[in-house]
mmCIF file of C-alpha atoms in Angstrom:
data_model
loop_
_atom_site.group_PDB
_atom_site.id
_atom_site.type_symbol
_atom_site.label_atom_id
_atom_site.label_comp_id
_atom_site.label_asym_id
_atom_site.label_seq_id
_atom_site.Cartn_x
_atom_site.Cartn_y
_atom_site.Cartn_z
ATOM 1 C CA ASN G 1 12.598 -12.192 -11.522
ATOM 2 C CA ALA G 2 13.584 -10.087 -8.485
ATOM 3 C CA GLY G 3 10.804 -7.446 -8.598
ATOM 4 C CA VAL G 4 11.394 -4.755 -5.958
ATOM 5 C CA THR G 5 14.378 -5.274 -3.671
ATOM 6 C CA GLN G 6 14.817 -3.353 -0.429
ATOM 7 C CA THR G 7 17.889 -3.296 1.760
ATOM 8 C CA PRO G 8 18.490 -3.564 4.639
ATOM 9 C CA LYS G 9 15.640 -5.644 6.059
ATOM 10 C CA PHE G 10 16.269 -4.475 9.619
ATOM 11 C CA ARG G 11 18.166 -1.574 11.126
ATOM 12 C CA ILE G 12 18.554 0.042 14.527
ATOM 13 C CA LEU G 13 19.627 3.678 14.502
ATOM 14 C CA LYS G 14 20.533 5.994 17.318
ATOM 15 C CA ILE G 15 18.833 9.375 17.530
ATOM 16 C CA GLY G 16 20.581 11.853 15.254
ATOM 17 C CA GLN G 17 22.179 9.246 13.001
ATOM 18 C CA SER G 18 21.555 9.136 9.286
ATOM 19 C CA MET G 19 20.996 6.290 6.879
ATOM 20 C CA THR G 20 19.844 5.456 3.376
ATOM 21 C CA LEU G 21 17.196 2.844 2.642
ATOM 22 C CA GLN G 22 17.885 1.278 -0.711
ATOM 23 C CA CYS G 23 15.228 0.320 -3.255
ATOM 24 C CA THR G 24 15.789 -1.105 -6.697
ATOM 25 C CA GLN G 25 13.408 -2.617 -9.258
ATOM 26 C CA ASP G 26 14.101 -4.598 -12.397
ATOM 27 C CA MET G 27 10.699 -4.278 -14.103
ATOM 28 C CA ASN G 28 11.416 -0.999 -15.926
ATOM 29 C CA HIS G 29 8.626 0.666 -13.958
ATOM 30 C CA ASN G 30 8.638 4.430 -14.261
ATOM 31 C CA TYR G 31 6.653 5.173 -11.073
ATOM 32 C CA MET G 32 8.197 4.470 -7.672
ATOM 33 C CA TYR G 33 6.986 5.170 -4.138
ATOM 34 C CA TRP G 34 8.103 5.131 -0.526
ATOM 35 C CA TYR G 35 5.542 4.337 2.165
ATOM 36 C CA ARG G 36 5.789 3.922 5.886
ATOM 37 C CA GLN G 37 3.496 1.653 7.863
ATOM 38 C CA ASP G 38 2.758 2.510 11.471
ATOM 39 C CA PRO G 39 0.522 0.277 13.608
ATOM 40 C CA GLY G 40 -3.152 1.038 12.988
ATOM 41 C CA MET G 41 -2.310 3.809 10.546
ATOM 42 C CA GLY G 42 -2.059 2.030 7.240
ATOM 43 C CA LEU G 43 0.394 3.031 4.567
ATOM 44 C CA LYS G 44 1.421 6.666 4.445
ATOM 45 C CA LEU G 45 3.130 8.016 1.322
ATOM 46 C CA ILE G 46 6.471 9.681 2.012
ATOM 47 C CA TYR G 47 7.818 10.489 -1.462
ATOM 48 C CA TYR G 48 7.162 9.337 -4.988
ATOM 49 C CA SER G 49 8.767 9.581 -8.399
ATOM 50 C CA VAL G 50 7.217 9.383 -11.867
ATOM 51 C CA GLY G 51 10.521 8.975 -13.676
ATOM 52 C CA ALA G 52 14.250 9.485 -13.436
ATOM 53 C CA GLY G 53 15.003 12.987 -12.222
ATOM 54 C CA ILE G 54 11.401 13.653 -11.083
ATOM 55 C CA THR G 55 10.387 13.363 -7.436
ATOM 56 C CA ASP G 56 7.657 14.868 -5.294
ATOM 57 C CA LYS G 57 6.476 14.875 -1.703
ATOM 58 C CA GLY G 58 3.737 12.646 -0.378
ATOM 59 C CA GLU G 59 1.746 13.002 2.842
ATOM 60 C CA VAL G 60 4.608 12.668 5.365
ATOM 61 C CA PRO G 61 7.888 13.892 3.775
ATOM 62 C CA ASN G 62 9.414 15.698 6.758
ATOM 63 C CA GLY G 63 12.735 14.216 7.852
ATOM 64 C CA TYR G 64 13.284 12.366 4.567
ATOM 65 C CA ASN G 65 14.880 12.987 1.200
ATOM 66 C CA VAL G 66 14.904 11.047 -2.049
ATOM 67 C CA SER G 67 16.640 11.016 -5.380
ATOM 68 C CA ARG G 68 15.943 9.221 -8.652
ATOM 69 C CA SER G 69 18.977 9.247 -10.890
ATOM 70 C CA THR G 70 18.057 6.020 -12.711
ATOM 71 C CA THR G 71 14.824 4.209 -13.568
ATOM 72 C CA GLU G 72 15.843 1.289 -11.354
ATOM 73 C CA ASP G 73 16.846 2.968 -8.081
ATOM 74 C CA PHE G 74 14.936 5.124 -5.626
ATOM 75 C CA PRO G 75 16.854 5.514 -2.337
ATOM 76 C CA LEU G 76 15.279 7.123 0.734
ATOM 77 C CA ARG G 77 17.558 9.172 2.955
ATOM 78 C CA LEU G 78 16.882 9.766 6.645
ATOM 79 C CA GLU G 79 18.785 12.672 8.105
ATOM 80 C CA LEU G 80 18.966 13.139 11.885
ATOM 81 C CA ALA G 81 16.896 10.106 12.812
ATOM 82 C CA ALA G 82 14.168 10.610 15.424
ATOM 83 C CA PRO G 83 12.109 8.060 17.413
ATOM 84 C CA SER G 84 9.031 9.132 15.399
ATOM 85 C CA GLN G 85 10.675 7.576 12.346
ATOM 86 C CA THR G 86 10.509 4.124 13.903
ATOM 87 C CA SER G 87 8.366 2.291 11.375
ATOM 88 C CA VAL G 88 8.301 -0.276 8.607
ATOM 89 C CA TYR G 89 9.210 1.234 5.257
ATOM 90 C CA PHE G 90 7.962 -0.125 1.945
ATOM 91 C CA CYS G 91 9.125 0.747 -1.516
ATOM 92 C CA ALA G 92 6.757 0.122 -4.419
ATOM 93 C CA SER G 93 6.777 0.537 -8.164
ATOM 94 C CA THR G 94 4.358 0.472 -11.090
ATOM 95 C CA TYR G 95 4.208 1.336 -14.785
ATOM 96 C CA GLY G 96 1.938 4.288 -14.286
ATOM 97 C CA GLY G 97 -0.843 5.327 -16.627
ATOM 98 C CA GLY G 98 -3.557 2.713 -17.105
ATOM 99 C CA GLN G 99 -1.500 0.061 -15.327
ATOM 100 C CA GLY G 100 -0.638 2.357 -12.472
ATOM 101 C CA LEU G 101 -3.021 0.724 -10.048
ATOM 102 C CA TYR G 102 -1.025 -2.442 -9.615
ATOM 103 C CA TYR G 103 1.851 -1.705 -7.319
ATOM 104 C CA THR G 104 4.659 -4.174 -6.744
ATOM 105 C CA PHE G 105 5.993 -3.808 -3.211
ATOM 106 C CA GLY G 106 9.298 -4.741 -1.699
ATOM 107 C CA SER G 107 9.409 -6.825 1.470
ATOM 108 C CA GLY G 108 10.070 -3.817 3.686
ATOM 109 C CA THR G 109 12.717 -2.367 5.978
ATOM 110 C CA ARG G 110 11.987 -2.425 9.710
ATOM 111 C CA LEU G 111 13.671 0.601 11.267
ATOM 112 C CA THR G 112 13.967 1.287 14.984
ATOM 113 C CA VAL G 113 15.329 4.603 16.246
ATOM 114 C CA VAL G 114 16.509 4.530 19.861
ATOM 115 C CA ASP S 1 -7.262 13.554 6.342
ATOM 116 C CA GLN S 2 -7.956 9.827 5.950
ATOM 117 C CA GLN S 3 -10.024 9.408 2.785
ATOM 118 C CA VAL S 4 -10.034 5.607 2.922
ATOM 119 C CA LYS S 5 -11.119 4.044 6.187
ATOM 120 C CA GLN S 6 -11.152 0.486 7.446
ATOM 121 C CA ASN S 7 -12.839 0.654 10.809
ATOM 122 C CA SER S 8 -12.363 -2.973 11.814
ATOM 123 C CA PRO S 9 -8.733 -3.597 12.765
ATOM 124 C CA SER S 10 -9.257 -7.333 13.073
ATOM 125 C CA LEU S 11 -11.570 -10.157 12.054
ATOM 126 C CA SER S 12 -11.604 -13.754 13.207
ATOM 127 C CA VAL S 13 -13.466 -16.360 11.146
ATOM 128 C CA GLN S 14 -13.735 -20.125 11.082
ATOM 129 C CA GLU S 15 -12.313 -22.066 8.180
ATOM 130 C CA GLY S 16 -14.964 -22.623 5.534
ATOM 131 C CA ARG S 17 -17.081 -19.646 6.553
ATOM 132 C CA ILE S 18 -17.384 -16.274 4.839
ATOM 133 C CA SER S 19 -15.048 -13.378 5.669
ATOM 134 C CA ILE S 20 -16.447 -9.900 5.039
ATOM 135 C CA LEU S 21 -14.082 -6.955 5.149
ATOM 136 C CA ASN S 22 -15.420 -3.424 4.948
ATOM 137 C CA CYS S 23 -14.008 -0.174 3.653
ATOM 138 C CA ASP S 24 -15.483 3.333 3.557
ATOM 139 C CA TYR S 25 -14.266 6.317 1.592
ATOM 140 C CA THR S 26 -14.980 10.025 1.482
ATOM 141 C CA ASN S 27 -13.724 11.155 -1.928
ATOM 142 C CA SER S 28 -16.418 10.811 -4.592
ATOM 143 C CA MET S 29 -13.774 11.282 -7.307
ATOM 144 C CA PHE S 30 -12.157 7.878 -6.690
ATOM 145 C CA ASP S 31 -12.400 5.853 -9.901
ATOM 146 C CA TYR S 32 -10.726 2.593 -8.886
ATOM 147 C CA PHE S 33 -10.737 0.601 -5.686
ATOM 148 C CA LEU S 34 -8.348 -2.192 -4.833
ATOM 149 C CA TRP S 35 -7.602 -4.717 -2.147
ATOM 150 C CA TYR S 36 -4.062 -5.681 -1.259
ATOM 151 C CA LYS S 37 -3.084 -8.601 0.962
ATOM 152 C CA LYS S 38 -0.068 -8.626 3.245
ATOM 153 C CA TYR S 39 1.614 -11.514 5.023
ATOM 154 C CA PRO S 40 4.064 -10.895 7.905
ATOM 155 C CA ALA S 41 7.557 -9.863 6.800
ATOM 156 C CA GLU S 42 6.378 -9.402 3.216
ATOM 157 C CA GLY S 43 5.185 -6.457 1.178
ATOM 158 C CA PRO S 44 1.517 -6.090 0.214
ATOM 159 C CA THR S 45 0.421 -7.877 -2.955
ATOM 160 C CA PHE S 46 -2.469 -6.977 -5.240
ATOM 161 C CA LEU S 47 -5.581 -9.116 -4.714
ATOM 162 C CA ILE S 48 -8.561 -7.719 -6.591
ATOM 163 C CA SER S 49 -9.868 -4.422 -7.935
ATOM 164 C CA ILE S 50 -13.081 -2.796 -9.080
ATOM 165 C CA SER S 51 -13.820 0.160 -11.283
ATOM 166 C CA SER S 52 -16.259 2.788 -10.060
ATOM 167 C CA ILE S 53 -18.534 1.994 -13.012
ATOM 168 C CA LYS S 54 -19.166 -1.501 -11.667
ATOM 169 C CA ASP S 55 -20.801 -2.742 -8.500
ATOM 170 C CA LYS S 56 -19.276 -6.207 -8.308
ATOM 171 C CA ASN S 57 -16.116 -7.993 -9.359
ATOM 172 C CA GLU S 58 -15.393 -11.634 -8.696
ATOM 173 C CA ASP S 59 -12.170 -13.622 -8.850
ATOM 174 C CA GLY S 60 -12.407 -17.151 -7.550
ATOM 175 C CA ARG S 61 -13.136 -17.082 -3.824
ATOM 176 C CA PHE S 62 -12.814 -13.299 -3.692
ATOM 177 C CA THR S 63 -15.605 -10.857 -4.538
ATOM 178 C CA VAL S 64 -15.571 -7.103 -4.130
ATOM 179 C CA PHE S 65 -18.809 -5.148 -3.915
ATOM 180 C CA LEU S 66 -19.043 -1.406 -4.432
ATOM 181 C CA ASN S 67 -21.885 0.802 -3.196
ATOM 182 C CA LYS S 68 -21.154 4.252 -4.588
ATOM 183 C CA SER S 69 -24.128 5.958 -3.004
ATOM 184 C CA ALA S 70 -22.949 4.821 0.426
ATOM 185 C CA LYS S 71 -19.259 5.309 -0.451
ATOM 186 C CA HIS S 72 -18.658 1.783 0.779
ATOM 187 C CA LEU S 73 -16.970 -1.316 -0.519
ATOM 188 C CA SER S 74 -16.573 -4.766 0.872
ATOM 189 C CA LEU S 75 -14.449 -7.818 0.196
ATOM 190 C CA HIS S 76 -16.022 -11.245 0.579
ATOM 191 C CA ILE S 77 -13.862 -14.347 0.900
ATOM 192 C CA VAL S 78 -15.802 -17.580 0.467
ATOM 193 C CA PRO S 79 -14.882 -20.084 1.751
ATOM 194 C CA SER S 80 -12.199 -18.765 4.072
ATOM 195 C CA GLN S 81 -9.020 -20.817 4.310
ATOM 196 C CA PRO S 82 -6.142 -20.733 6.828
ATOM 197 C CA GLY S 83 -3.862 -19.333 4.101
ATOM 198 C CA ASP S 84 -6.137 -16.277 3.957
ATOM 199 C CA SER S 85 -4.862 -15.177 7.373
ATOM 200 C CA ALA S 86 -3.194 -11.856 6.555
ATOM 201 C CA VAL S 87 -3.673 -8.104 6.713
ATOM 202 C CA TYR S 88 -5.951 -6.746 3.996
ATOM 203 C CA PHE S 89 -5.594 -3.152 2.822
ATOM 204 C CA CYS S 90 -8.289 -1.283 0.972
ATOM 205 C CA ALA S 91 -6.944 1.297 -1.497
ATOM 206 C CA ALA S 92 -8.431 3.860 -3.857
ATOM 207 C CA ARG S 93 -7.297 6.147 -6.621
ATOM 208 C CA ALA S 94 -8.488 9.551 -7.746
ATOM 209 C CA PRO S 95 -7.658 9.993 -11.435
ATOM 210 C CA PRO S 96 -5.823 12.904 -12.987
ATOM 211 C CA PRO S 97 -6.387 15.798 -12.834
ATOM 212 C CA THR S 98 -7.982 15.341 -9.403
ATOM 213 C CA ASP S 99 -4.732 13.764 -8.286
ATOM 214 C CA SER S 100 -2.055 14.699 -10.787
ATOM 215 C CA TRP S 101 -0.380 11.300 -10.739
ATOM 216 C CA GLY S 102 -3.248 9.074 -9.629
ATOM 217 C CA LYS S 103 -1.575 7.857 -6.481
ATOM 218 C CA LEU S 104 -3.219 5.136 -4.393
ATOM 219 C CA GLN S 105 -4.505 5.982 -0.932
ATOM 220 C CA PHE S 106 -4.593 3.144 1.567
ATOM 221 C CA GLY S 107 -6.745 2.322 4.542
ATOM 222 C CA ALA S 108 -5.326 1.191 7.882
ATOM 223 C CA GLY S 109 -5.794 -2.497 7.159
ATOM 224 C CA THR S 110 -7.803 -5.356 8.670
ATOM 225 C CA GLN S 111 -6.046 -8.347 10.214
ATOM 226 C CA VAL S 112 -7.907 -11.530 9.272
ATOM 227 C CA VAL S 113 -7.350 -14.714 11.261
ATOM 228 C CA VAL S 114 -8.886 -17.903 9.905
ATOM 229 C CA THR S 115 -9.138 -20.584 12.559
ATOM 230 C CA PRO S 116 -9.459 -24.333 11.840
#
């Protein structure tokens, strides 16, 4: 019963480098989300997906890209990392519809850009 | 534009006493409100929710109160226990078609510390 799995847990990037944050879920949830948590700012939505092949921007999409080729996986790509992307990133999933309130979150990826 | 606001970043309470966490919102179209709890190095987990048609929902030691006229909700934890020490996020949803996919919006969180 893995739930939502995020890798890596920690990463240090140099300015201008790129990386992919991995997220996979085994609950057959159709909705998936990427959030970032900055101190005192709560959870800000970066991108979301309502099914394989369907993605859309959230509040803070600049500097990020996503893809959803399968129900299970929703990777987040950072191109040209900047210090402003230093944050904790959470992936979440839910069934959507009437059950769409109850998100299952991964344990997060702590990213530092130096 | 922050539609869900938690104005108290931290709260310290003695074990056995009541913890009261507050949350204000600006969007009158929100139809569900939720509280999530987060421990260090873990993702948030769902705690309790309330529909906008109710004014109270109780689950064990946790009770959420909703005051729609004031656009305010609160979470009461009675009695508080050391294991309740965590960050608590208030969240809200605007239903379709207001928000096409009914995404949750989160507040900034309140760090609760329960002392022995």
